[in-house]
Amino acid sequence: MNPSTLKPSHTHPSLLLPAPSPLRTQRRRFRVSLPRCSSDTNNPASSSSPPQRPPKELNGIEILVDKLSSPARLATSAVIVAGAVAAGYGLGSRFGGSRNAALGGAVALGAAGGAAAYALNAAAPQVAAVNLHNYVAGFDDPSILTREDIEVIANKYGVSKQDEAFKAEICDIYSEFVSSVIPPGGEELKGDEVDKIVNFKSSLGLDDPDAAAVHMEIGRKLFRQRLEVGDREGGVEQRRAFQKLIYVSNIVFGDASSFLLPWKRVFKVTESQVEVAIRDNAQRLYASKLKSVGRDFDLGKLVTLKETQSLCRLSDELAENLFREHARKLVEENISVALGILKSRTRAVPGVSQVVEEIEKVLAFNDLLISFKNHSDIDRLARGVGPVSLVGGEYDADRKIEDLKLLYRAYVSDALSSGRMEDNKFAALNQLKNIFGLGKREAEAILLDITRKVYRKRLGQTVSSGELEMADSKAAFLQNLCDELHFDPQKASELHEEIYRQKLQQCVADGELTDENVAALLKLRVMLCVPQQTVEAAHAEICGNLFEKIVKDAIASGVDGYDDETKKSVRKAAHGLRLTKETALSIASKAVRKMFITYVKRSRSAKGNGESAKELKKLIAFNTLVVTKLVEDIKGESPDVKIEEPKIEEPEEIRESEEYEWESLQTLKKTRPDKELVEKMGKPGQTEITLKDDLPEKDRADLYKTFLTYCLTGDVVRIPFGVEIKKKKDDTEYIYLNQLGGILGLTGKVIMDVHRGLAEQAFRKQAEVLLADGQLTKARVEQLGKMQKEIGLSQEYAQKIIKNITTTKMAAAIETAVTQGKLNMKQIRELKESNVDLDSMVSVSLRETIFKKTVGDIFSSGTGEFDEEEVYEKIPLDLNINKEKARGVVCELAQNRLSNSLIQAVALLRQRNHKGVVSSLNNLLACDKAVPSQTLSWEVSEELSDLYTIYLKSDPSPEKLSRLQYLLGINDSTAAALRDSEDSLLETAEEEKFVF
């Protein structure tokens, strides 16, 4: 609770005041004993009993009232009233001399006597309160006060417990008791406060509303005192005392506290602050009860804790967290002790056993809690009973996990100290892993590490004693050993492999394997049941590493350094390490191919083609002078043995179809030297180690092409004044080219493609110059044939190049003609008849444009004709376009031209261009044939009649005239009248002509 938000109200509720007496209406506060501060805690008695109450003295009439009993006080009151009336009557008679004066005197003195009697009786409650105060002041423990004691005092003076003075004294006693029972801010609740307060309230016979008013008044006192305290520490103590008051008061009054204790309204606190006060005090009270419970949990204690939780009004969730925290702290104590012993510098052997004992205590405590968790009456037990976890505690940190691993390792070592793992120990390790919060991999790594060491020790003992060698079944013996240690057989196999590898490394320390070494390895392999595949892999790796080092040294010696000593070391390693030829060649291949790649990188980084070719020549020389000898020594072959030139095997159909090119291509033919050149060049290089799997085929072909280009051009020497001179070259470079193809691992097909590509490139350059205008004449054909024979290119590829050049030139011309609108259907059909592939030269969009232009020409030709077969079938077929799409283009174009033709005809009519009118009306009829139309509308009907008359004069066919009549909307009578008028006009014209 935040004390800064607890501000006292300026007005106090009326329920905090005692009920007003009919004769006394002034307000009165209860006397409240202030709570003790932290300095009072030095006195042991201050926390168990209230401060001593000093006795009170009686004054004046109170002494008389104290001496009289209730009947005597009433009789005395009556006597006083009667005596006063009699005296007044006598004095009135004596001095007044009349009866009225006597009655007046009796009334006056009677009233005074009544007042005296009232004062005597009115002092009785105060006298009873003083006697009650002095009675309680004589007790060391006010809790022994009973309801009967209070009733005796009340009956003695004839007062009621509801009298203001007497009730106020009872409330003061209750207030002092409550203040003494609730501990100050620095102390914690003990748990018996509620019972004491409830019992004492019952003994006083105090109603809940009056008792609640006392609690609220104590709260006001605490609130004022917190405001009066100057230091922060004192304010915190008063805030804690106020929180304890709220907590205890809410439990004392139970469900009625919601309306009897208006904390929120009086002190301006929130509901959450009240809940926090109740929750915090309940937690502290429950935690104090947990502290009294050690490791010796039993069923009764757990039931008691559950009851305590209910009394403290603590939720199950919070109670569960507190219980688990308490259990974790108990376990952390054992862990701290164990770590202290384990890390002690003076630790001796017995210290390990003490560490294990502490861990055993943790496991036993964990098993106890697990057993209670599985109890049938778990609902009656304390919440949180279950396995222990260190999560959220002192050891839940990354820097502490290593300490827990040390303890786990120590316990594993102790569990395996006898050379076997008992089942109960194995189960305990799983429990300990869960308690420590170790991951599965972490725990398995520790267990595996220690188990491997123990297994290896047991294995060494069985081998030394001969027990393993004499066993009938080595596998069964090893499996039994794994079962005793709970060791994974797969891990055991890996350990066997490691042992075998170590033995093998010892045997090959001098660079070779003797017969004794082989026998010892075989014996070890049989005892440890090492698979043959594993043995081969170990030999390939260990012996292969030694052999690889020797091969690298031989390669590093260079072209001139591969001498007899190097040759001897290679042969010794290849055969002394018992490596197969395939394995030895595979190991050597890795080192050799790395050197090959180095030469390739140098070639690629060279500036010019000549420099790149020189690096490739170094590669060829390295292969011939070093790698070839290395392969011979690995195989054990004599250097005098003749190595045949490698032959590239190709499929039968490829050899038959391309044999001509091997003989025709000059550069390819030179790679097959004659016998004289072979004898001159010497023995060819090896081709077993290649770059086939290290470089893509394209890169290898580019390298081959680079050297082939060098063979064609030769070396170029620069002399002063910028002059370049090409050195004379011979066919020996082509022999190197052939060897380079073998080193690169190129197939015959790829080599042929490279040679053909260069030949095609040369032929294409010369042909493009010759066919610059795209025209192929007879003289040019002869010249191209001569160029083809010189280069050695086959007729098929030469024709492809020639056709490609001419086609490209023609395609450009055709596309230009189409774009400019100079190409019509007649020309297109002539080109198709000449076997010109228009589909590849002209795009689909351009062909559709040609179709649209052709149809537009038909609709604007002025003939009035429309051939559906020509437009819908033949033209799309010639242009190779979609017929349905072509039909859609025709319909769209006809609909647009139909109305435009009518408008154009009217315009020409107005210009008196009769010939143009006839042409426009023919276009209208052509569009109507393509897409039949409805009758057309026009605002001036006379103009339509004039159009019909002019078209009539052009001597059209009856079908066209009839269709035009329908389209113009001219009825038959009008059409007949127009024809008659046209006839009369003709006759008149003839007569006029005759007269003339």
Coordinates of C-alpha atoms in Angstrom, one line a residue, residues 329-846:
K329 CA 15.4 -22.4 0.1
L330 CA 15.7 -25.6 2.1
V331 CA 17.2 -27.3 -0.9
E332 CA 19.5 -24.3 -1.6
E333 CA 20.9 -24.7 1.9
N334 CA 22.0 -28.2 1.2
I335 CA 23.4 -27.1 -2.2
S336 CA 25.4 -24.3 -0.6
V337 CA 26.9 -26.7 1.9
A338 CA 27.8 -29.2 -0.8
L339 CA 29.4 -26.5 -2.9
G340 CA 31.3 -25.2 0.0
I341 CA 32.8 -28.6 0.6
L342 CA 33.4 -29.2 -3.1
K343 CA 35.2 -25.9 -3.6
S344 CA 37.2 -26.1 -0.4
R345 CA 41.0 -26.1 -1.0
T346 CA 41.5 -28.4 1.9
R347 CA 39.0 -30.9 0.7
A348 CA 40.0 -34.5 1.4
V349 CA 38.5 -37.7 0.1
P350 CA 35.8 -37.9 2.9
G351 CA 34.6 -34.5 1.6
V352 CA 33.3 -36.1 -1.5
S353 CA 31.1 -38.4 0.5
Q354 CA 29.8 -35.4 2.5
V355 CA 28.9 -33.7 -0.8
V356 CA 27.0 -36.8 -1.9
E357 CA 25.2 -36.9 1.5
E358 CA 24.0 -33.4 1.0
I359 CA 22.7 -34.3 -2.5
E360 CA 21.1 -37.4 -1.0
K361 CA 19.2 -35.2 1.4
V362 CA 18.0 -33.1 -1.5
L363 CA 16.8 -36.2 -3.3
A364 CA 15.1 -37.6 -0.2
F365 CA 13.3 -34.3 0.4
N366 CA 12.2 -34.2 -3.2
D367 CA 10.9 -37.8 -3.0
L368 CA 9.0 -36.9 0.2
L369 CA 7.2 -34.0 -1.5
I370 CA 6.4 -36.2 -4.6
S371 CA 4.9 -38.8 -2.4
F372 CA 2.6 -36.2 -0.8
K373 CA 1.7 -34.9 -4.2
N374 CA 0.3 -38.3 -5.1
H375 CA -1.7 -38.5 -1.9
S376 CA -5.4 -39.3 -2.2
D377 CA -6.4 -36.3 0.0
I378 CA -4.2 -33.8 -1.8
D379 CA -7.0 -31.2 -1.5
R380 CA -6.6 -31.2 2.3
L381 CA -2.8 -30.6 2.1
A382 CA -0.9 -27.4 1.7
R383 CA -0.8 -26.0 -1.8
G384 CA 2.5 -26.3 -3.7
V385 CA 3.4 -29.8 -2.6
G386 CA 5.4 -31.4 -5.4
P387 CA 8.8 -31.8 -7.0
V388 CA 11.4 -29.2 -6.0
S389 CA 12.7 -26.7 -8.5
L390 CA 15.5 -24.1 -8.3
V391 CA 13.8 -21.8 -10.8
G392 CA 13.5 -18.3 -9.5
G393 CA 16.0 -18.8 -6.7
E394 CA 19.6 -18.1 -5.9
Y395 CA 20.9 -20.7 -8.4
D396 CA 18.6 -19.7 -11.2
A397 CA 21.4 -17.8 -13.1
D398 CA 23.8 -18.4 -15.8
R399 CA 26.8 -17.9 -13.5
K400 CA 25.4 -20.5 -11.1
I401 CA 24.7 -23.2 -13.6
E402 CA 28.4 -24.2 -13.6
D403 CA 28.2 -24.9 -9.9
L404 CA 25.2 -27.1 -10.3
K405 CA 27.1 -29.0 -13.1
L406 CA 29.9 -29.6 -10.6
L407 CA 27.5 -31.1 -8.1
Y408 CA 25.9 -33.2 -10.8
R409 CA 29.3 -34.4 -12.0
A410 CA 30.3 -35.3 -8.4
Y411 CA 27.1 -37.3 -7.9
V412 CA 27.6 -39.1 -11.3
S413 CA 31.2 -40.0 -10.3
D414 CA 30.0 -41.4 -7.0
A415 CA 27.3 -43.4 -8.7
L416 CA 29.9 -45.0 -11.0
S417 CA 32.6 -45.4 -8.4
S418 CA 31.9 -49.1 -8.1
G419 CA 32.3 -49.7 -11.8
R420 CA 28.6 -50.1 -12.5
M421 CA 25.4 -47.9 -12.4
E422 CA 22.6 -49.1 -10.1
D423 CA 19.0 -48.7 -11.3
N424 CA 18.1 -46.5 -8.3
K425 CA 21.1 -44.3 -8.9
F426 CA 20.1 -43.9 -12.6
A427 CA 16.6 -42.8 -11.5
A428 CA 18.1 -40.4 -8.9
L429 CA 20.2 -38.8 -11.6
N430 CA 17.1 -38.0 -13.6
Q431 CA 15.5 -36.4 -10.5
L432 CA 18.6 -34.4 -9.8
K433 CA 18.7 -33.1 -13.4
N434 CA 15.1 -31.9 -13.0
I435 CA 15.8 -30.3 -9.6
F436 CA 18.9 -28.5 -10.9
G437 CA 17.1 -27.4 -14.1
L438 CA 19.8 -28.8 -16.3
G439 CA 19.1 -29.2 -20.0
K440 CA 18.9 -32.7 -21.5
R441 CA 22.0 -32.1 -23.6
E442 CA 24.0 -30.7 -20.6
A443 CA 23.1 -33.6 -18.3
E444 CA 23.8 -36.2 -21.0
A445 CA 27.1 -34.6 -21.8
I446 CA 28.3 -34.9 -18.2
L447 CA 26.9 -38.4 -17.9
L448 CA 28.5 -39.5 -21.2
D449 CA 31.9 -38.0 -20.3
I450 CA 32.2 -39.8 -17.0
T451 CA 30.6 -43.0 -18.3
R452 CA 33.1 -43.1 -21.2
K453 CA 36.0 -42.8 -18.8
V454 CA 34.6 -45.6 -16.6
Y455 CA 33.8 -47.8 -19.6
R456 CA 37.3 -47.3 -21.0
K457 CA 38.8 -48.2 -17.7
R458 CA 36.7 -51.3 -17.4
L459 CA 37.5 -52.2 -21.0
G460 CA 41.2 -51.8 -20.4
Q461 CA 41.0 -54.1 -17.3
T462 CA 39.1 -56.8 -19.3
V463 CA 41.7 -56.6 -22.1
S464 CA 44.7 -56.7 -19.7
S465 CA 43.2 -59.7 -17.8
G466 CA 42.4 -61.5 -21.0
E467 CA 38.8 -61.8 -20.0
L468 CA 37.5 -60.2 -23.2
E469 CA 39.8 -62.3 -25.4
M470 CA 38.6 -65.5 -23.9
A471 CA 34.9 -64.6 -24.1
D472 CA 32.9 -66.8 -26.5
S473 CA 31.0 -63.8 -27.8
K474 CA 32.8 -60.5 -27.8
A475 CA 29.7 -58.6 -28.8
A476 CA 27.6 -60.1 -25.9
F477 CA 30.4 -59.4 -23.4
L478 CA 30.6 -55.7 -24.5
Q479 CA 26.8 -55.4 -24.5
N480 CA 26.7 -56.7 -20.9
L481 CA 29.3 -54.2 -19.9
C482 CA 27.2 -51.4 -21.5
D483 CA 24.1 -52.6 -19.6
E484 CA 25.9 -52.5 -16.3
L485 CA 27.0 -48.9 -16.9
H486 CA 23.7 -47.8 -18.7
F487 CA 26.0 -46.9 -21.5
D488 CA 24.6 -46.4 -25.0
P489 CA 26.0 -49.2 -27.3
Q490 CA 26.3 -46.6 -30.2
K491 CA 28.5 -44.4 -28.0
A492 CA 30.5 -47.5 -27.1
S493 CA 31.0 -48.3 -30.8
E494 CA 32.3 -44.8 -31.3
L495 CA 34.7 -45.3 -28.4
H496 CA 35.9 -48.5 -29.9
E497 CA 36.6 -46.7 -33.2
E498 CA 38.5 -44.0 -31.3
I499 CA 40.6 -46.7 -29.6
Y500 CA 41.3 -48.4 -32.9
R501 CA 42.3 -45.1 -34.4
Q502 CA 44.7 -44.3 -31.6
K503 CA 46.3 -47.7 -32.0
L504 CA 46.6 -47.2 -35.8
Q505 CA 48.3 -43.8 -35.3
Q506 CA 50.8 -45.5 -33.0
C507 CA 51.5 -48.2 -35.6
V508 CA 52.1 -45.7 -38.5
A509 CA 54.3 -43.4 -36.4
D510 CA 57.4 -44.5 -38.4
G511 CA 55.6 -44.1 -41.8
E512 CA 54.6 -47.7 -42.6
L513 CA 52.7 -50.7 -41.3
T514 CA 54.7 -53.8 -40.5
D515 CA 53.2 -57.3 -40.4
E516 CA 53.3 -57.3 -36.6
N517 CA 51.3 -54.0 -36.6
V518 CA 48.7 -55.5 -39.0
A519 CA 48.3 -58.5 -36.7
A520 CA 47.9 -56.4 -33.6
L521 CA 45.3 -54.2 -35.3
L522 CA 43.4 -57.2 -36.5
K523 CA 43.3 -58.7 -33.0
L524 CA 42.1 -55.3 -31.5
R525 CA 39.5 -55.1 -34.2
V526 CA 38.1 -58.5 -33.4
M527 CA 37.9 -57.9 -29.7
L528 CA 36.2 -54.5 -30.0
C529 CA 33.9 -55.7 -32.9
V530 CA 34.9 -52.8 -35.1
P531 CA 33.1 -53.0 -38.5
Q532 CA 35.2 -53.4 -41.7
Q533 CA 33.8 -50.2 -43.1
T534 CA 35.0 -48.3 -40.0
V535 CA 38.4 -49.9 -40.3
E536 CA 38.7 -48.9 -44.0
A537 CA 37.6 -45.3 -43.2
A538 CA 40.2 -45.1 -40.4
H539 CA 43.0 -46.4 -42.6
A540 CA 41.9 -44.1 -45.4
E541 CA 42.0 -41.0 -43.1
I542 CA 45.0 -41.7 -41.0
C543 CA 47.2 -43.4 -43.5
G544 CA 45.8 -41.1 -46.2
N545 CA 46.9 -38.0 -44.2
L546 CA 50.4 -39.3 -44.0
F547 CA 50.4 -40.2 -47.7
E548 CA 48.9 -36.8 -48.6
K549 CA 51.7 -35.0 -46.8
I550 CA 54.3 -37.0 -48.8
V551 CA 52.5 -36.3 -52.0
K552 CA 52.3 -32.5 -51.3
D553 CA 56.0 -32.5 -50.6
A554 CA 56.6 -34.2 -53.9
I555 CA 54.4 -31.8 -55.8
A556 CA 56.0 -28.8 -54.0
S557 CA 59.4 -29.9 -55.2
G558 CA 58.4 -28.6 -58.6
V559 CA 59.3 -29.7 -62.1
D560 CA 63.1 -29.9 -61.4
G561 CA 62.8 -31.3 -57.8
Y562 CA 61.1 -34.6 -58.4
D563 CA 64.4 -36.6 -58.0
D564 CA 65.1 -40.2 -57.0
E565 CA 64.8 -39.5 -53.3
T566 CA 61.3 -38.1 -53.8
K567 CA 60.4 -41.0 -56.0
K568 CA 61.6 -43.5 -53.3
S569 CA 59.6 -41.8 -50.5
V570 CA 56.4 -41.8 -52.7
R571 CA 56.8 -45.5 -53.5
K572 CA 57.5 -46.4 -49.9
A573 CA 54.5 -44.5 -48.6
A574 CA 52.2 -45.8 -51.3
H575 CA 53.0 -49.5 -50.6
G576 CA 54.2 -49.3 -46.9
L577 CA 50.9 -47.8 -45.7
R578 CA 48.9 -50.6 -47.2
L579 CA 46.8 -48.3 -49.3
T580 CA 45.0 -49.6 -52.4
K581 CA 46.0 -48.0 -55.7
E582 CA 42.5 -46.5 -56.0
T583 CA 42.7 -44.9 -52.5
A584 CA 46.3 -43.7 -53.1
L585 CA 45.4 -42.2 -56.5
S586 CA 42.3 -40.5 -54.9
I587 CA 44.4 -38.9 -52.2
A588 CA 47.0 -37.8 -54.7
S589 CA 44.3 -36.5 -57.0
K590 CA 43.1 -33.9 -54.4
A591 CA 46.6 -32.4 -54.1
V592 CA 47.3 -32.5 -57.8
R593 CA 44.0 -30.9 -58.7
K594 CA 44.7 -28.1 -56.3
M595 CA 47.9 -27.3 -58.2
F596 CA 46.0 -27.5 -61.5
I597 CA 43.4 -25.0 -60.2
T598 CA 46.3 -22.7 -59.2
Y599 CA 47.6 -22.7 -62.8
V600 CA 44.1 -22.1 -64.1
K601 CA 43.7 -19.1 -61.8
R602 CA 47.0 -17.7 -63.0
S603 CA 45.9 -18.2 -66.6
R604 CA 42.6 -16.4 -66.0
S605 CA 44.2 -13.4 -64.3
A606 CA 46.8 -13.0 -67.1
K607 CA 46.4 -9.8 -69.2
G608 CA 46.5 -11.2 -72.7
N609 CA 45.7 -14.3 -74.6
G610 CA 49.4 -15.1 -75.0
E611 CA 50.1 -14.8 -71.3
S612 CA 47.1 -17.0 -70.5
A613 CA 48.4 -19.6 -72.9
K614 CA 51.9 -19.6 -71.3
E615 CA 50.4 -20.4 -67.9
L616 CA 48.5 -23.2 -69.5
K617 CA 51.7 -24.5 -71.1
K618 CA 53.2 -24.5 -67.5
L619 CA 50.2 -26.6 -66.5
I620 CA 50.9 -29.1 -69.3
A621 CA 54.6 -29.2 -68.4
F622 CA 53.7 -29.8 -64.7
N623 CA 51.4 -32.6 -65.6
T624 CA 54.0 -34.3 -67.9
L625 CA 57.1 -33.9 -65.7
V626 CA 55.7 -34.3 -62.2
V627 CA 52.2 -35.7 -62.1
T628 CA 52.9 -38.4 -64.6
K629 CA 55.9 -39.6 -62.6
L630 CA 53.8 -39.4 -59.4
V631 CA 51.1 -41.6 -60.9
E632 CA 53.7 -44.1 -62.1
D633 CA 55.3 -44.4 -58.7
I634 CA 51.9 -44.9 -57.0
K635 CA 51.0 -47.6 -59.4
G636 CA 54.5 -49.1 -59.1
E637 CA 55.1 -49.0 -62.9
S638 CA 58.5 -48.7 -64.5
P639 CA 59.2 -45.4 -66.3
D640 CA 60.2 -47.4 -69.4
V641 CA 56.6 -48.7 -69.8
K642 CA 55.1 -47.0 -72.8
I643 CA 51.9 -45.1 -72.1
E644 CA 49.5 -45.0 -74.9
E645 CA 47.8 -41.9 -76.0
P646 CA 44.4 -41.7 -74.3
K647 CA 41.5 -42.3 -76.6
I648 CA 38.3 -40.5 -76.0
E649 CA 35.4 -43.0 -76.3
E650 CA 32.4 -41.6 -78.0
P651 CA 29.0 -43.2 -78.9
E652 CA 28.9 -45.0 -82.2
E653 CA 26.5 -42.7 -83.8
I654 CA 28.6 -39.6 -82.9
R655 CA 31.8 -41.2 -84.2
E656 CA 30.1 -42.0 -87.5
S657 CA 28.4 -38.7 -88.0
E658 CA 31.3 -36.5 -87.0
E659 CA 34.3 -38.5 -88.3
Y660 CA 34.3 -36.2 -91.3
E661 CA 34.8 -33.1 -89.2
W662 CA 37.8 -34.7 -87.4
E663 CA 39.4 -35.0 -90.8
S664 CA 38.1 -31.8 -92.4
L665 CA 38.8 -29.2 -89.6
Q666 CA 42.4 -28.4 -89.9
T667 CA 42.9 -27.4 -86.2
L668 CA 41.2 -30.5 -85.0
K669 CA 43.2 -32.7 -87.4
K670 CA 46.5 -31.3 -86.1
T671 CA 45.7 -32.5 -82.6
R672 CA 46.2 -36.1 -83.9
P673 CA 50.0 -36.1 -84.6
D674 CA 51.9 -38.5 -86.7
K675 CA 54.4 -41.0 -85.4
E676 CA 57.4 -38.8 -86.1
L677 CA 56.0 -35.9 -84.1
V678 CA 55.1 -38.3 -81.2
E679 CA 58.6 -39.7 -81.1
K680 CA 59.9 -36.1 -81.1
M681 CA 57.6 -35.0 -78.3
G682 CA 58.3 -38.0 -76.1
K683 CA 55.9 -39.8 -73.8
P684 CA 52.5 -38.1 -73.3
G685 CA 51.3 -37.0 -69.9
Q686 CA 48.8 -38.9 -67.7
T687 CA 45.1 -38.4 -68.0
E688 CA 43.8 -40.2 -64.9
I689 CA 43.8 -37.0 -62.8
T690 CA 41.7 -34.3 -64.5
L691 CA 39.7 -31.2 -63.7
K692 CA 36.5 -32.8 -64.9
D693 CA 34.7 -32.6 -61.5
D694 CA 36.3 -29.3 -60.4
L695 CA 35.3 -26.9 -63.1
P696 CA 32.1 -26.5 -65.1
E697 CA 32.2 -27.8 -68.7
K698 CA 31.8 -24.2 -70.0
D699 CA 34.9 -23.0 -68.1
R700 CA 37.0 -25.9 -69.2
A701 CA 35.9 -25.4 -72.8
D702 CA 36.9 -21.7 -72.5
L703 CA 40.4 -22.7 -71.3
Y704 CA 40.7 -25.0 -74.2
K705 CA 39.5 -22.3 -76.6
T706 CA 42.1 -19.9 -75.2
F707 CA 44.9 -22.3 -76.0
L708 CA 43.5 -23.1 -79.4
T709 CA 43.4 -19.4 -80.2
Y710 CA 47.0 -19.2 -79.2
C711 CA 47.8 -22.2 -81.5
L712 CA 46.2 -20.3 -84.4
T713 CA 47.8 -16.9 -83.8
G714 CA 51.2 -17.8 -82.2
D715 CA 53.4 -15.5 -80.1
V716 CA 53.4 -11.8 -80.8
V717 CA 56.6 -9.9 -80.3
R718 CA 56.6 -6.1 -79.9
I719 CA 59.5 -4.1 -81.3
P720 CA 60.2 -0.4 -81.2
F721 CA 57.9 2.0 -83.0
G722 CA 54.8 -0.1 -82.1
V723 CA 55.4 -2.8 -84.6
E724 CA 54.2 -6.3 -83.8
I725 CA 55.8 -9.4 -85.3
K726 CA 54.2 -12.9 -85.1
K727 CA 56.7 -15.7 -84.5
K728 CA 56.6 -18.7 -86.7
K729 CA 54.6 -21.5 -85.1
D730 CA 54.7 -25.3 -85.7
D731 CA 52.3 -28.2 -85.0
T732 CA 53.8 -29.0 -81.6
E733 CA 51.5 -26.6 -80.0
Y734 CA 48.5 -28.7 -81.1
I735 CA 50.1 -31.7 -79.3
Y736 CA 50.1 -29.6 -76.1
L737 CA 46.5 -28.7 -77.0
N738 CA 45.6 -32.3 -77.1
Q739 CA 47.2 -32.9 -73.7
L740 CA 45.4 -29.9 -72.3
G741 CA 42.1 -31.5 -73.4
G742 CA 43.0 -34.6 -71.5
I743 CA 43.9 -32.6 -68.3
L744 CA 40.7 -30.7 -68.5
G745 CA 38.7 -33.9 -68.9
L746 CA 36.9 -32.8 -72.1
T747 CA 35.0 -35.2 -74.2
G748 CA 35.5 -35.5 -77.9
K749 CA 32.2 -33.8 -78.6
V750 CA 33.1 -30.8 -76.5
I751 CA 36.5 -30.5 -78.2
M752 CA 34.9 -30.8 -81.6
D753 CA 32.4 -28.1 -80.7
V754 CA 35.2 -25.7 -79.7
H755 CA 37.1 -26.3 -83.0
R756 CA 33.8 -26.0 -85.0
G757 CA 32.9 -22.8 -83.1
L758 CA 36.1 -21.1 -84.0
A759 CA 35.8 -22.2 -87.6
E760 CA 32.2 -21.0 -87.8
Q761 CA 33.3 -17.7 -86.2
A762 CA 36.0 -17.2 -88.9
F763 CA 33.7 -18.2 -91.7
R764 CA 30.9 -15.9 -90.4
K765 CA 33.2 -12.9 -90.3
Q766 CA 34.3 -13.3 -93.9
A767 CA 30.7 -14.2 -95.1
E768 CA 29.2 -11.1 -93.5
V769 CA 31.6 -8.9 -95.4
L770 CA 30.9 -10.7 -98.6
L771 CA 27.0 -10.6 -98.1
A772 CA 26.7 -7.1 -96.7
D773 CA 23.8 -6.3 -99.0
G774 CA 22.0 -9.6 -98.4
Q775 CA 22.2 -10.6 -102.1
L776 CA 23.5 -14.1 -102.9
T777 CA 24.9 -14.4 -106.4
K778 CA 26.6 -17.3 -108.2
A779 CA 30.0 -15.7 -107.9
R780 CA 29.6 -15.2 -104.3
V781 CA 28.5 -18.8 -103.8
E782 CA 31.7 -20.0 -105.4
Q783 CA 33.8 -17.6 -103.3
L784 CA 32.0 -18.8 -100.1
G785 CA 32.7 -22.5 -101.1
K786 CA 36.4 -21.7 -101.5
M787 CA 36.4 -20.1 -98.0
Q788 CA 34.6 -23.1 -96.6
K789 CA 37.3 -25.6 -97.9
E790 CA 40.1 -23.5 -96.6
I791 CA 38.7 -23.3 -93.1
G792 CA 37.5 -27.0 -93.2
L793 CA 33.9 -26.3 -92.2
S794 CA 31.3 -28.8 -93.3
Q795 CA 28.8 -28.0 -95.9
E796 CA 25.9 -28.2 -93.4
Y797 CA 27.2 -25.6 -91.0
A798 CA 28.4 -23.3 -93.8
Q799 CA 24.9 -23.3 -95.4
K800 CA 23.3 -22.5 -92.0
I801 CA 25.6 -19.5 -91.6
I802 CA 24.9 -18.3 -95.1
K803 CA 21.1 -18.7 -94.7
N804 CA 21.2 -16.9 -91.3
I805 CA 23.1 -13.9 -92.8
T806 CA 20.8 -13.6 -95.8
T807 CA 17.7 -14.2 -93.7
T808 CA 18.7 -11.5 -91.2
K809 CA 19.3 -9.0 -93.9
M810 CA 16.0 -9.8 -95.6
A811 CA 14.1 -9.7 -92.3
A812 CA 15.3 -6.2 -91.6
A813 CA 14.2 -5.1 -95.1
I814 CA 10.8 -6.8 -94.8
E815 CA 10.1 -5.3 -91.3
T816 CA 11.0 -1.9 -92.7
A817 CA 8.5 -2.3 -95.6
V818 CA 5.8 -3.4 -93.2
T819 CA 6.3 -0.5 -91.0
Q820 CA 6.2 1.9 -93.9
G821 CA 3.1 0.2 -95.4
K822 CA 4.8 -0.7 -98.6
L823 CA 4.2 -4.5 -98.3
N824 CA 0.9 -5.8 -99.6
M825 CA -0.7 -9.3 -99.8
K826 CA 0.5 -9.8 -103.4
Q827 CA 4.1 -9.2 -102.4
I828 CA 3.7 -11.4 -99.3
R829 CA 2.4 -14.3 -101.4
E830 CA 5.3 -13.9 -103.8
L831 CA 7.8 -14.1 -100.9
K832 CA 6.1 -17.2 -99.6
E833 CA 6.3 -18.8 -103.0
S834 CA 10.1 -18.0 -102.9
N835 CA 10.3 -20.1 -99.6
V836 CA 10.9 -17.0 -97.5
D837 CA 9.9 -17.8 -93.8
L838 CA 7.8 -14.8 -93.0
D839 CA 6.7 -16.2 -89.7
S840 CA 10.2 -15.9 -88.3
M841 CA 10.9 -12.6 -89.9
V842 CA 7.7 -10.7 -89.2
S843 CA 6.1 -10.7 -85.7
V844 CA 2.5 -11.7 -85.1
S845 CA 1.6 -8.1 -84.2
L846 CA 3.0 -6.8 -87.6

